mmCIF file of C-alpha atoms in Angstrom:
data_model
loop_
_atom_site.group_PDB
_atom_site.id
_atom_site.type_symbol
_atom_site.label_atom_id
_atom_site.label_comp_id
_atom_site.label_asym_id
_atom_site.label_seq_id
_atom_site.Cartn_x
_atom_site.Cartn_y
_atom_site.Cartn_z
ATOM 1 C CA ALA A 1 0.000 0.000 0.000
ATOM 2 C CA GLN A 2 1.094 3.515 -0.675
ATOM 3 C CA SER A 3 2.225 5.594 2.269
ATOM 4 C CA VAL A 4 3.999 8.847 2.986
ATOM 5 C CA THR A 5 6.162 9.572 6.013
ATOM 6 C CA GLN A 6 7.258 12.977 7.184
ATOM 7 C CA PRO A 7 9.685 12.143 9.987
ATOM 8 C CA ASP A 8 9.736 15.626 11.510
ATOM 9 C CA ILE A 9 6.516 16.641 13.235
ATOM 10 C CA HIS A 10 7.814 20.043 14.228
ATOM 11 C CA ILE A 11 10.793 22.094 13.014
ATOM 12 C CA THR A 12 12.007 25.478 14.219
ATOM 13 C CA VAL A 13 14.453 27.534 12.187
ATOM 14 C CA SER A 14 15.724 31.085 12.441
ATOM 15 C CA GLU A 15 14.685 33.597 9.833
ATOM 16 C CA GLY A 16 17.243 33.646 7.045
ATOM 17 C CA ALA A 17 18.426 30.112 7.746
ATOM 18 C CA SER A 18 18.108 27.296 5.256
ATOM 19 C CA LEU A 19 15.341 24.721 5.498
ATOM 20 C CA GLU A 20 14.920 21.093 4.568
ATOM 21 C CA LEU A 21 11.719 19.158 5.226
ATOM 22 C CA ARG A 22 11.922 15.434 4.771
ATOM 23 C CA CYS A 23 9.470 13.198 2.964
ATOM 24 C CA ASN A 24 9.700 9.474 2.277
ATOM 25 C CA TYR A 25 7.153 7.494 0.321
ATOM 26 C CA SER A 26 6.293 3.899 -0.266
ATOM 27 C CA TYR A 27 5.030 3.031 -3.734
ATOM 28 C CA GLY A 28 5.644 0.272 -6.241
ATOM 29 C CA ALA A 29 6.492 2.541 -9.142
ATOM 30 C CA THR A 30 7.363 6.183 -9.635
ATOM 31 C CA PRO A 31 4.469 8.147 -8.225
ATOM 32 C CA TYR A 32 3.340 11.690 -8.686
ATOM 33 C CA LEU A 33 4.716 13.715 -5.757
ATOM 34 C CA PHE A 34 3.516 16.980 -4.272
ATOM 35 C CA TRP A 35 4.259 19.440 -1.528
ATOM 36 C CA TYR A 36 1.424 21.566 -0.151
ATOM 37 C CA VAL A 37 1.478 24.334 2.451
ATOM 38 C CA GLN A 38 -1.346 25.152 4.832
ATOM 39 C CA SER A 39 -1.434 28.456 6.678
ATOM 40 C CA PRO A 40 -3.629 28.689 9.796
ATOM 41 C CA GLY A 41 -7.314 28.692 8.913
ATOM 42 C CA GLN A 42 -6.573 28.289 5.232
ATOM 43 C CA GLY A 43 -6.769 25.557 2.655
ATOM 44 C CA LEU A 44 -3.821 23.816 1.084
ATOM 45 C CA GLN A 45 -1.741 25.614 -1.507
ATOM 46 C CA LEU A 46 0.379 23.675 -3.986
ATOM 47 C CA LEU A 47 4.076 24.527 -3.654
ATOM 48 C CA LEU A 48 5.431 22.187 -6.319
ATOM 49 C CA LYS A 49 4.969 18.844 -8.002
ATOM 50 C CA TYR A 50 7.016 16.095 -9.589
ATOM 51 C CA PHE A 51 5.581 14.027 -12.405
ATOM 52 C CA SER A 52 8.632 13.039 -14.448
ATOM 53 C CA GLY A 53 11.832 14.432 -15.962
ATOM 54 C CA ASP A 54 14.265 16.601 -14.047
ATOM 55 C CA THR A 55 14.441 15.343 -10.488
ATOM 56 C CA LEU A 56 14.999 18.827 -9.078
ATOM 57 C CA VAL A 57 11.776 20.786 -9.285
ATOM 58 C CA GLN A 58 11.239 24.432 -8.590
ATOM 59 C CA GLY A 59 8.104 25.739 -6.939
ATOM 60 C CA ILE A 60 6.541 28.928 -5.729
ATOM 61 C CA LYS A 61 7.834 31.122 -2.898
ATOM 62 C CA GLY A 62 11.441 30.073 -3.521
ATOM 63 C CA PHE A 63 10.937 26.403 -2.637
ATOM 64 C CA GLU A 64 12.467 23.462 -4.446
ATOM 65 C CA ALA A 65 12.353 19.708 -3.988
ATOM 66 C CA GLU A 66 14.484 16.848 -5.170
ATOM 67 C CA PHE A 67 13.163 13.414 -6.109
ATOM 68 C CA LYS A 68 15.569 10.636 -5.209
ATOM 69 C CA ARG A 69 14.314 7.291 -6.438
ATOM 70 C CA SER A 70 17.024 5.296 -4.660
ATOM 71 C CA GLN A 71 15.985 6.772 -1.321
ATOM 72 C CA SER A 72 12.245 6.993 -2.031
ATOM 73 C CA SER A 73 12.464 10.589 -0.913
ATOM 74 C CA PHE A 74 11.145 13.951 -2.018
ATOM 75 C CA ASN A 75 12.625 16.508 0.366
ATOM 76 C CA LEU A 76 11.594 20.135 0.291
ATOM 77 C CA ARG A 77 14.224 22.867 0.568
ATOM 78 C CA LYS A 78 14.488 26.616 0.792
ATOM 79 C CA PRO A 79 17.805 28.459 1.020
ATOM 80 C CA SER A 80 16.581 31.314 3.223
ATOM 81 C CA VAL A 81 13.411 31.115 5.290
ATOM 82 C CA HIS A 82 11.119 34.112 5.801
ATOM 83 C CA TRP A 83 8.850 34.609 8.816
ATOM 84 C CA SER A 84 5.846 34.233 6.502
ATOM 85 C CA ASP A 85 6.898 30.653 5.746
ATOM 86 C CA ALA A 86 5.678 29.543 9.178
ATOM 87 C CA ALA A 87 2.911 27.046 8.366
ATOM 88 C CA GLU A 88 2.060 23.368 8.087
ATOM 89 C CA TYR A 89 3.715 21.508 5.218
ATOM 90 C CA PHE A 90 2.321 18.347 3.684
ATOM 91 C CA CYS A 91 3.972 15.906 1.333
ATOM 92 C CA ALA A 92 1.611 13.822 -0.791
ATOM 93 C CA VAL A 93 1.763 11.022 -3.312
ATOM 94 C CA ALA A 94 -0.629 9.916 -6.040
ATOM 95 C CA GLN A 95 -0.466 6.919 -8.289
ATOM 96 C CA HIS A 96 -0.496 7.620 -11.990
ATOM 97 C CA GLY A 97 -1.289 5.902 -15.230
ATOM 98 C CA SER A 98 -4.466 4.122 -16.186
ATOM 99 C CA SER A 99 -5.190 3.212 -12.583
ATOM 100 C CA ASN A 100 -4.959 6.761 -11.318
ATOM 101 C CA THR A 101 -8.033 8.028 -9.542
ATOM 102 C CA GLY A 102 -6.455 11.274 -8.387
ATOM 103 C CA LYS A 103 -6.383 9.982 -4.815
ATOM 104 C CA LEU A 104 -3.786 11.858 -2.795
ATOM 105 C CA ILE A 105 -2.151 10.157 0.166
ATOM 106 C CA PHE A 106 -0.748 12.673 2.601
ATOM 107 C CA GLY A 107 2.021 12.543 5.139
ATOM 108 C CA GLN A 108 1.347 13.573 8.721
ATOM 109 C CA GLY A 109 2.554 17.087 8.089
ATOM 110 C CA THR A 110 5.464 19.125 9.463
ATOM 111 C CA THR A 111 4.834 22.277 11.450
ATOM 112 C CA LEU A 112 7.397 24.948 10.638
ATOM 113 C CA GLN A 113 8.074 27.643 13.182
ATOM 114 C CA VAL A 114 10.316 30.569 12.255
ATOM 115 C CA LYS A 115 12.242 32.430 14.931
ATOM 116 C CA PRO A 116 12.968 36.133 14.393
ATOM 117 C CA ASP B 1 -12.831 35.265 -8.046
ATOM 118 C CA THR B 2 -12.315 32.428 -5.570
ATOM 119 C CA ALA B 3 -11.329 29.216 -7.367
ATOM 120 C CA VAL B 4 -12.759 26.619 -4.957
ATOM 121 C CA SER B 5 -15.281 27.944 -2.473
ATOM 122 C CA GLN B 6 -16.931 26.104 0.392
ATOM 123 C CA THR B 7 -19.868 27.142 2.508
ATOM 124 C CA PRO B 8 -20.228 27.465 5.371
ATOM 125 C CA LYS B 9 -16.760 28.158 6.757
ATOM 126 C CA TYR B 10 -17.850 27.166 10.243
ATOM 127 C CA LEU B 11 -20.635 24.787 11.228
ATOM 128 C CA VAL B 12 -21.571 24.151 14.841
ATOM 129 C CA THR B 13 -24.402 21.734 15.471
ATOM 130 C CA GLN B 14 -25.653 19.067 17.829
ATOM 131 C CA MET B 15 -25.291 15.316 17.684
ATOM 132 C CA GLY B 16 -27.965 13.625 15.628
ATOM 133 C CA ASN B 17 -28.589 16.550 13.293
ATOM 134 C CA ASP B 18 -28.288 16.440 9.497
ATOM 135 C CA LYS B 19 -26.133 19.040 7.766
ATOM 136 C CA SER B 20 -24.755 19.848 4.335
ATOM 137 C CA ILE B 21 -21.562 21.490 3.132
ATOM 138 C CA LYS B 22 -21.488 23.028 -0.318
ATOM 139 C CA CYS B 23 -18.550 23.271 -2.690
ATOM 140 C CA GLU B 24 -18.256 25.108 -5.973
ATOM 141 C CA GLN B 25 -15.305 25.530 -8.329
ATOM 142 C CA ASN B 26 -15.059 28.064 -11.145
ATOM 143 C CA LEU B 27 -11.941 26.582 -12.722
ATOM 144 C CA GLY B 28 -13.730 24.444 -15.282
ATOM 145 C CA HIS B 29 -12.253 21.307 -13.728
ATOM 146 C CA ASP B 30 -13.669 17.846 -14.347
ATOM 147 C CA THR B 31 -12.752 16.231 -11.023
ATOM 148 C CA MET B 32 -13.756 17.172 -7.484
ATOM 149 C CA TYR B 33 -12.869 15.697 -4.112
ATOM 150 C CA TRP B 34 -13.748 15.755 -0.421
ATOM 151 C CA TYR B 35 -11.056 15.322 2.235
ATOM 152 C CA LYS B 36 -11.329 15.142 6.024
ATOM 153 C CA GLN B 37 -8.651 16.660 8.256
ATOM 154 C CA ASP B 38 -8.776 15.403 11.828
ATOM 155 C CA SER B 39 -7.643 17.112 15.020
ATOM 156 C CA LYS B 40 -4.069 15.904 14.435
ATOM 157 C CA LYS B 41 -4.133 17.579 10.996
ATOM 158 C CA PHE B 42 -4.092 14.244 9.191
ATOM 159 C CA LEU B 43 -5.736 14.503 5.767
ATOM 160 C CA LYS B 44 -7.643 11.612 4.244
ATOM 161 C CA ILE B 45 -9.674 11.429 1.068
ATOM 162 C CA MET B 46 -13.338 10.616 1.376
ATOM 163 C CA PHE B 47 -14.864 10.895 -2.096
ATOM 164 C CA SER B 48 -14.011 11.883 -5.626
ATOM 165 C CA TYR B 49 -16.205 12.628 -8.623
ATOM 166 C CA ASN B 50 -15.054 12.819 -12.230
ATOM 167 C CA ASN B 51 -17.549 14.358 -14.649
ATOM 168 C CA LYS B 52 -20.283 13.874 -12.067
ATOM 169 C CA GLU B 53 -19.486 10.173 -11.629
ATOM 170 C CA LEU B 54 -18.267 8.752 -8.342
ATOM 171 C CA ILE B 55 -14.757 7.325 -8.743
ATOM 172 C CA ILE B 56 -13.466 7.189 -5.178
ATOM 173 C CA ASN B 57 -15.499 6.134 -2.185
ATOM 174 C CA GLU B 58 -13.198 5.413 0.715
ATOM 175 C CA THR B 59 -14.303 3.581 3.819
ATOM 176 C CA VAL B 60 -16.680 6.288 4.900
ATOM 177 C CA PRO B 61 -19.877 5.680 6.915
ATOM 178 C CA ASN B 62 -22.937 5.740 4.699
ATOM 179 C CA ARG B 63 -24.198 8.668 6.791
ATOM 180 C CA PHE B 64 -21.994 10.686 4.437
ATOM 181 C CA SER B 65 -23.462 11.159 0.979
ATOM 182 C CA PRO B 66 -21.860 13.276 -1.722
ATOM 183 C CA LYS B 67 -23.965 14.841 -4.446
ATOM 184 C CA SER B 68 -22.691 16.327 -7.683
ATOM 185 C CA PRO B 69 -25.487 18.189 -9.512
ATOM 186 C CA ASP B 70 -23.014 19.351 -12.150
ATOM 187 C CA LYS B 71 -19.262 19.371 -12.764
ATOM 188 C CA ALA B 72 -18.797 22.644 -10.875
ATOM 189 C CA HIS B 73 -20.437 21.490 -7.655
ATOM 190 C CA LEU B 74 -19.832 18.714 -5.162
ATOM 191 C CA ASN B 75 -21.866 18.898 -1.986
ATOM 192 C CA LEU B 76 -21.483 16.748 1.103
ATOM 193 C CA HIS B 77 -24.501 15.766 3.155
ATOM 194 C CA ILE B 78 -24.058 14.206 6.565
ATOM 195 C CA ASN B 79 -26.879 12.459 8.428
ATOM 196 C CA SER B 80 -27.113 11.759 12.134
ATOM 197 C CA LEU B 81 -23.973 13.643 13.046
ATOM 198 C CA GLU B 82 -21.695 12.078 15.656
ATOM 199 C CA LEU B 83 -19.015 13.541 17.889
ATOM 200 C CA GLY B 84 -16.329 11.845 15.783
ATOM 201 C CA ASP B 85 -17.435 13.799 12.741
ATOM 202 C CA SER B 86 -15.883 16.934 14.202
ATOM 203 C CA ALA B 87 -13.121 17.877 11.771
ATOM 204 C CA VAL B 88 -12.210 20.248 8.986
ATOM 205 C CA TYR B 89 -13.611 19.171 5.637
ATOM 206 C CA PHE B 90 -11.823 20.280 2.482
ATOM 207 C CA CYS B 91 -13.156 20.336 -1.014
ATOM 208 C CA ALA B 92 -10.691 20.218 -3.927
ATOM 209 C CA SER B 93 -10.781 20.109 -7.696
ATOM 210 C CA SER B 94 -8.427 19.248 -10.538
ATOM 211 C CA GLN B 95 -8.517 19.430 -14.321
ATOM 212 C CA ASP B 96 -8.519 15.656 -14.388
ATOM 213 C CA VAL B 97 -7.304 12.838 -12.162
ATOM 214 C CA ASN B 98 -3.703 13.322 -13.320
ATOM 215 C CA GLN B 99 -3.455 17.024 -12.510
ATOM 216 C CA PRO B 100 -2.694 18.849 -9.237
ATOM 217 C CA GLN B 101 -5.584 19.570 -6.929
ATOM 218 C CA HIS B 102 -6.737 23.013 -5.848
ATOM 219 C CA PHE B 103 -8.208 23.197 -2.356
ATOM 220 C CA GLY B 104 -10.896 25.315 -0.786
ATOM 221 C CA ASP B 105 -10.390 26.997 2.590
ATOM 222 C CA GLY B 106 -12.195 24.250 4.481
ATOM 223 C CA THR B 107 -15.310 23.931 6.618
ATOM 224 C CA ARG B 108 -14.740 23.466 10.323
ATOM 225 C CA LEU B 109 -17.483 21.204 11.661
ATOM 226 C CA SER B 110 -17.968 21.081 15.423
ATOM 227 C CA ILE B 111 -20.410 18.671 17.007
ATOM 228 C CA LEU B 112 -21.709 19.548 20.465
#
């Protein structure tokens, strides 16, 4: 069965510091991979996605993520964090191909706190 | 010009009542979804409709019934509400099942 693990429940970084949020998935083939961000009281906003091709994908708000097949990982990175980045971050996986139903399986989420 | 809109934003009601949550998308998407986010922020899909046809029906109590009158709307009706139904419910849509999903702002349901 497909699953997504975000090992870090809570991360605190100083403003201006670099950030890496970890995501590991379990899936029989190469899945579609996503990172979403949820600000308090808001819905989920898509940061970036990986479908195929270049394993380093760029997203909005200065985020990027790297797909590593050998490690079944899709870690999210940002070189310099801003206070407005404080939010909940979700990694998600979807199967693709003829059997795709669009079903997203989410990780448990990582809460990012930014210190001034 | 909200892309995916849900109403109401907050819903407080008593156990045993029946309530509905409405969702509309103006993106011209073919596929719509309902997700439940529990108190630990865990997100799980409940239903999905593609061109008004049900394509995902997870293990959800049959007290929950989705209705899609047209491609732009997917409403969620809940009968005989229970305490465990308290959660945030998110509607989402995508161009098709292979495209990224756009989420609404959620409906926070509280059962007294």
